[in-house]
mmCIF file of C-alpha atoms in Angstrom:
data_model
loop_
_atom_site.group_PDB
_atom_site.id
_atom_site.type_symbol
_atom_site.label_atom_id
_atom_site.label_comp_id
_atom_site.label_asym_id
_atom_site.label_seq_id
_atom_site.Cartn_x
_atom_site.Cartn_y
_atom_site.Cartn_z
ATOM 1 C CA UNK A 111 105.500 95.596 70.394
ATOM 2 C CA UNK A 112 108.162 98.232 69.871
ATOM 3 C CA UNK A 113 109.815 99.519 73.056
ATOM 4 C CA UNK A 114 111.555 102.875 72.374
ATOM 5 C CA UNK A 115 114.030 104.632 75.118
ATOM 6 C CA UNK A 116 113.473 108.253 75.378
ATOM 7 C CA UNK A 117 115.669 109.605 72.710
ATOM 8 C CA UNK A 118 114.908 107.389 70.388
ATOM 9 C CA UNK A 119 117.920 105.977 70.407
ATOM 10 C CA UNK A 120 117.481 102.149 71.468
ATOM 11 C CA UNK A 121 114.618 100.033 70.460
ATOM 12 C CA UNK A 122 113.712 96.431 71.774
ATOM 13 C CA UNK A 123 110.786 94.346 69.918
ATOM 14 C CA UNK A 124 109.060 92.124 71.676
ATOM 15 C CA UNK A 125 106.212 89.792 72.093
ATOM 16 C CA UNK A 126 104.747 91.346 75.323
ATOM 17 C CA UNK A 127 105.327 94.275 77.475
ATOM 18 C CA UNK A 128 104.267 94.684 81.000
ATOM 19 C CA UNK A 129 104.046 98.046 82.829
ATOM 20 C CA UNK A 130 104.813 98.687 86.195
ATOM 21 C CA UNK A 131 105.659 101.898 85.699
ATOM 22 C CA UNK A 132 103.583 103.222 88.780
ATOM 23 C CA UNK A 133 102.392 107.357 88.777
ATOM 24 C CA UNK A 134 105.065 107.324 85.915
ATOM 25 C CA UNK A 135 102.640 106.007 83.634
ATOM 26 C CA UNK A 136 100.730 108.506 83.564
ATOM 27 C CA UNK A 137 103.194 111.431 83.874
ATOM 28 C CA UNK A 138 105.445 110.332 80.844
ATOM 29 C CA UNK A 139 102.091 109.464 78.999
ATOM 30 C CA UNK A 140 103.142 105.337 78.153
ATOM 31 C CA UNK A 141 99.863 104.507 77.196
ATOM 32 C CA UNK A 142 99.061 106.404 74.533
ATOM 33 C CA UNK A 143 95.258 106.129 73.961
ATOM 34 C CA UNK A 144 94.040 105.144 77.135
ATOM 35 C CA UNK A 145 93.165 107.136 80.290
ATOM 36 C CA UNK A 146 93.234 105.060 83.506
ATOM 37 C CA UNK A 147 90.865 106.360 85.886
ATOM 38 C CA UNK A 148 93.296 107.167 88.842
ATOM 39 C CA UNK A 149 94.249 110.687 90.836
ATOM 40 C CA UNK A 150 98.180 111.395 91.624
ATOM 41 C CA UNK A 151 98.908 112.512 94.902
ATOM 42 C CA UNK A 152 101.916 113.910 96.697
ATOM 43 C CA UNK A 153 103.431 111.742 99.779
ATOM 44 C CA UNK A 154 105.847 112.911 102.440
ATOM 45 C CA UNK A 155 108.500 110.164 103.791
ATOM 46 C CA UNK A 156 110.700 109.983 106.613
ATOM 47 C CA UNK A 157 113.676 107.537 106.129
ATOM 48 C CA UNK A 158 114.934 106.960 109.431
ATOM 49 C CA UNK A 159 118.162 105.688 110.627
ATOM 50 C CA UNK A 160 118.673 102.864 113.122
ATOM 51 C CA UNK A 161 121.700 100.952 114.785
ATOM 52 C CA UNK A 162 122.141 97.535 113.496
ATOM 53 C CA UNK A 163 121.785 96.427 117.375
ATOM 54 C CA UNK A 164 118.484 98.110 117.675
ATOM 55 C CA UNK A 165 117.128 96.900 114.195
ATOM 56 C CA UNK A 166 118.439 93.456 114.974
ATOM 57 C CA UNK A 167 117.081 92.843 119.170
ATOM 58 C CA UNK A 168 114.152 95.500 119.611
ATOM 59 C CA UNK A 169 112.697 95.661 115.877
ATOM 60 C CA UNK A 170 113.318 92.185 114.391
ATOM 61 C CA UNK A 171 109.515 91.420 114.561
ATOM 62 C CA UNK A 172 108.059 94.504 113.771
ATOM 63 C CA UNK A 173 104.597 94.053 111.655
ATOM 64 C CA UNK A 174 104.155 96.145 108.538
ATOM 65 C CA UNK A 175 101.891 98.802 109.490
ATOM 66 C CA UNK A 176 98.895 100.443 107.442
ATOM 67 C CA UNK A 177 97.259 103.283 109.011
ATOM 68 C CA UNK A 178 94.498 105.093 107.514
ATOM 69 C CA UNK A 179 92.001 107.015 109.899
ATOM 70 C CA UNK A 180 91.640 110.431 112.117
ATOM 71 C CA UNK A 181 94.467 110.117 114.316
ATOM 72 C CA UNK A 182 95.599 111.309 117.329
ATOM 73 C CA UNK A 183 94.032 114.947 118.201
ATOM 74 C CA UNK A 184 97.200 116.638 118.797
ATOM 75 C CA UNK A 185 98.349 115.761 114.751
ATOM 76 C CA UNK A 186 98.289 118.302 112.462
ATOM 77 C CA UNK A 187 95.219 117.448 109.951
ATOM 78 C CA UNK A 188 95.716 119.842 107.486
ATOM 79 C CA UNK A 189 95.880 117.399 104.587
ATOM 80 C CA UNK A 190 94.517 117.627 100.969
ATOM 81 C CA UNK A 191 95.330 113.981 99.995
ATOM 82 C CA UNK A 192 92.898 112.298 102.646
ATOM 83 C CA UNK A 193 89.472 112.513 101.940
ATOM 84 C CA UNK A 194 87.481 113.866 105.351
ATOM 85 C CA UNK A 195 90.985 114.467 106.655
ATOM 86 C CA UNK A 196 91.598 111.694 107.741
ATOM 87 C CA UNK A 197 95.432 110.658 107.878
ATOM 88 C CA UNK A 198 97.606 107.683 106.596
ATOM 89 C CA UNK A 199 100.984 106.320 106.499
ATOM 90 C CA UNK A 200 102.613 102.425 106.715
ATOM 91 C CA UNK A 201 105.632 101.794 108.270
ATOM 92 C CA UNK A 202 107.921 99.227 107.429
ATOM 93 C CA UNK A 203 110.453 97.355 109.833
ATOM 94 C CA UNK A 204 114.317 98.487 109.260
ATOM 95 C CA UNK A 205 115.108 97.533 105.609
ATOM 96 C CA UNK A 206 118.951 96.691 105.567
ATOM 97 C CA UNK A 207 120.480 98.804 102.492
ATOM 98 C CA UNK A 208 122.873 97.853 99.938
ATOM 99 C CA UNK A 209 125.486 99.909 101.544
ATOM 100 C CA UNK A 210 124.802 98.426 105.020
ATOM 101 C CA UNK A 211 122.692 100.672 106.545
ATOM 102 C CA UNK A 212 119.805 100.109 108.211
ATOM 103 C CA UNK A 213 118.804 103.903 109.135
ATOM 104 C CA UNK A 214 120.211 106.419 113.400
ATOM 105 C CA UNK A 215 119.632 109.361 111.516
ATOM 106 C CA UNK A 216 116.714 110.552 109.425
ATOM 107 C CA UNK A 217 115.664 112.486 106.594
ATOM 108 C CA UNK A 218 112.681 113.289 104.725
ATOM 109 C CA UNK A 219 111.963 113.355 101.468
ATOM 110 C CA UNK A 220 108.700 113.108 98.875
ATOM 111 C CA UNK A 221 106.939 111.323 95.995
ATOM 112 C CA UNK A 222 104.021 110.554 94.766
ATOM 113 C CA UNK A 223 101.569 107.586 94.327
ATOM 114 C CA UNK A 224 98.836 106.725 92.001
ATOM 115 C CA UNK A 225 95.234 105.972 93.711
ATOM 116 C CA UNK A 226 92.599 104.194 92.111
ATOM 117 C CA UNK A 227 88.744 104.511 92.566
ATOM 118 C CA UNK A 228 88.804 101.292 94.223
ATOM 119 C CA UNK A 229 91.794 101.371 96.239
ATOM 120 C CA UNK A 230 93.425 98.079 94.727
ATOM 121 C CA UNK A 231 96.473 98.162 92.129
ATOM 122 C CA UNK A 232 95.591 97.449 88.272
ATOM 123 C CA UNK A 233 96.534 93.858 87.307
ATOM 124 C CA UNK A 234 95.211 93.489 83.872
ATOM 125 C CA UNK A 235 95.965 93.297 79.943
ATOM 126 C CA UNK A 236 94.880 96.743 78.123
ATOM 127 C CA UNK A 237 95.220 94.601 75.052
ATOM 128 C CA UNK A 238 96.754 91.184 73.925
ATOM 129 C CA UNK A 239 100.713 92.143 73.985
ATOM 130 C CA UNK A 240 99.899 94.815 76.992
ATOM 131 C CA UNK A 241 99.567 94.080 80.685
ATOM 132 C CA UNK A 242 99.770 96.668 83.229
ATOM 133 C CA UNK A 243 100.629 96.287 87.378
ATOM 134 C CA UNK A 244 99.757 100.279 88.699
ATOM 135 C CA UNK A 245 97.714 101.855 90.962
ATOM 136 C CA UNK A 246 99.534 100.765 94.114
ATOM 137 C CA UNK A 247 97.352 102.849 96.533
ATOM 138 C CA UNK A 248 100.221 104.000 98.825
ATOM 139 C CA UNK A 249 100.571 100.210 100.158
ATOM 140 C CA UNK A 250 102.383 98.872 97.127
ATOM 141 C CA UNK A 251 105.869 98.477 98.943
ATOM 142 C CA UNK A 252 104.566 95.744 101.209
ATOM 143 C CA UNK A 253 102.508 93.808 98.731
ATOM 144 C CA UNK A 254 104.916 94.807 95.610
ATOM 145 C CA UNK A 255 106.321 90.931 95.434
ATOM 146 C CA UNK A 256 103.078 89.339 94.934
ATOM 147 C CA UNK A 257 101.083 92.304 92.963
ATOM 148 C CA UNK A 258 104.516 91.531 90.663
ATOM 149 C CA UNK A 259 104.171 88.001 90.829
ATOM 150 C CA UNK A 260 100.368 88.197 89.696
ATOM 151 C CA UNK A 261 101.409 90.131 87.125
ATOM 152 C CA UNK A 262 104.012 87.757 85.573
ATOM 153 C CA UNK A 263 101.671 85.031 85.986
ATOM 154 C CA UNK A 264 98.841 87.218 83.798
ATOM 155 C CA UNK A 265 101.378 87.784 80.851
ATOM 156 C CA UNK A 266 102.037 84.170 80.896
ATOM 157 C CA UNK A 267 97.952 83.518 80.951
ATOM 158 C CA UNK A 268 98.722 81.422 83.691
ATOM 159 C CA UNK A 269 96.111 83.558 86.574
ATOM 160 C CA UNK A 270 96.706 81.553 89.510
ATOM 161 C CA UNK A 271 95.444 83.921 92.203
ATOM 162 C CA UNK A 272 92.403 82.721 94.401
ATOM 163 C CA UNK A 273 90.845 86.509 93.656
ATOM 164 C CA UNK A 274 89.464 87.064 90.421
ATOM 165 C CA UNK A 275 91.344 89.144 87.691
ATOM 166 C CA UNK A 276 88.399 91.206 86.814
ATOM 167 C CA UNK A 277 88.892 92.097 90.921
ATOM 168 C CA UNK A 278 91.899 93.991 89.557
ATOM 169 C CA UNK A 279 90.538 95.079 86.112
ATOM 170 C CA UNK A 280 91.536 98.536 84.747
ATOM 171 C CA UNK A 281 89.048 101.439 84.556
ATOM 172 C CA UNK A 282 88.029 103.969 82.358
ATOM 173 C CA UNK A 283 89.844 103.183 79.111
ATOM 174 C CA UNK A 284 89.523 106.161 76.360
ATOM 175 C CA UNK A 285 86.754 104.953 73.681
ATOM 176 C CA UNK A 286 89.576 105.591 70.835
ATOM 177 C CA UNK A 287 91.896 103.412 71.743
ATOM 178 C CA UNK A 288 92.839 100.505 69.509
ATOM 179 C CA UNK A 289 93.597 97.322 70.109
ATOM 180 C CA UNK A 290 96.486 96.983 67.338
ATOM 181 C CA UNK A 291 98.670 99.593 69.407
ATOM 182 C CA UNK A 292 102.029 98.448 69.076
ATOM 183 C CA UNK A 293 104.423 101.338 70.410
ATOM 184 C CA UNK A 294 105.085 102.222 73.975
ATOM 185 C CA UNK A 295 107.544 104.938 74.679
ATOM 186 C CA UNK A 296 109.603 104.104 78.093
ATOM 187 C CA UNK A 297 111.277 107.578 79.463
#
């Protein structure tokens, strides 16, 4: 496999590569050939400051939380990327930075996340040298060490999860691809 940087300029062969590339797969086409069956969708996030003292006596054992549903009546639920509009978010527990912060101010800000038909991530080879780990369904930040761990342990042919890979098995790959691609472009 032949791993190119955008301009061209810096090439790395290798025996394997393994995407986890996220929406950016599709956006900066790195699979040339194949169309995974998957729908981008905008996300709003709030990034919210709090005092170490807070984060460290009233938040310490805060749960992740996944919410998907209709909410509270008094929410605004005017929103095109929930089907029925219903509304979702998770919510993590404070996340000490590398600068120190753990977050008593806030800000918003926005992405975007791949979702697949099935609402579980991608963990699969698209060929012999060519894994993938996308499709992270808006909950891939709190499972993103063991959907990465599967992963390694699939390029390795070493599947060691008590689910099934074909549970995780790609969709909707273009009929002309071919299996002796050997060039991904990484932007």
């Amino acid at each position: 496999m032949n791993v190119e940087t955008k301009g061209g300029d810096r090439a790395i062969v290798c025996k394997k590569v393994l995407l986890a590339t996220g929406a950016l797969t599709e956006l900066n086409a790195l699979l040339p050939g194949i169309l995974i069956d998957q729908m981008l969708r905008p996300l709003t996030v709030s990034l919210v400051e709090v005092s170490k003292e807070h984060a460290e006596q009233q938040l310490k054992c805060m749960p992740c939380v996944i919410y998907r549903g209709d909410g509270h009546h008094s929410w605004h639920k005017v929103n095109p990327n929930y089907k029925n509009r219903n509304v979702g978010f998770y919510m993590l527990p404070p996340i000490k930075y590398p600068d120190g912060v753990t977050m008593s101010r806030w800000h918003g800000d926005s992405c975007f996340e791949e979702e697949t038909p099935k609402i579980r991530p991608y963990i699969d080879m698209v060929h012999g040298q060519l894994g993938v780990a996308i499709g992270g369904n808006d909950d891939a930040a709190k499972s993103s060490d063991e959907i990465g761990r599967m992963a390694a342990m699939m390029m390795l042919r070493e599947w060691d999860s008590p689910i099934s890979g074909t549970f995780f098995g790609v969709s909707c790959i273009k009929p002309d691809f071919h299996p002796d691609l050997t060039f991904v472009s990484v932007q």
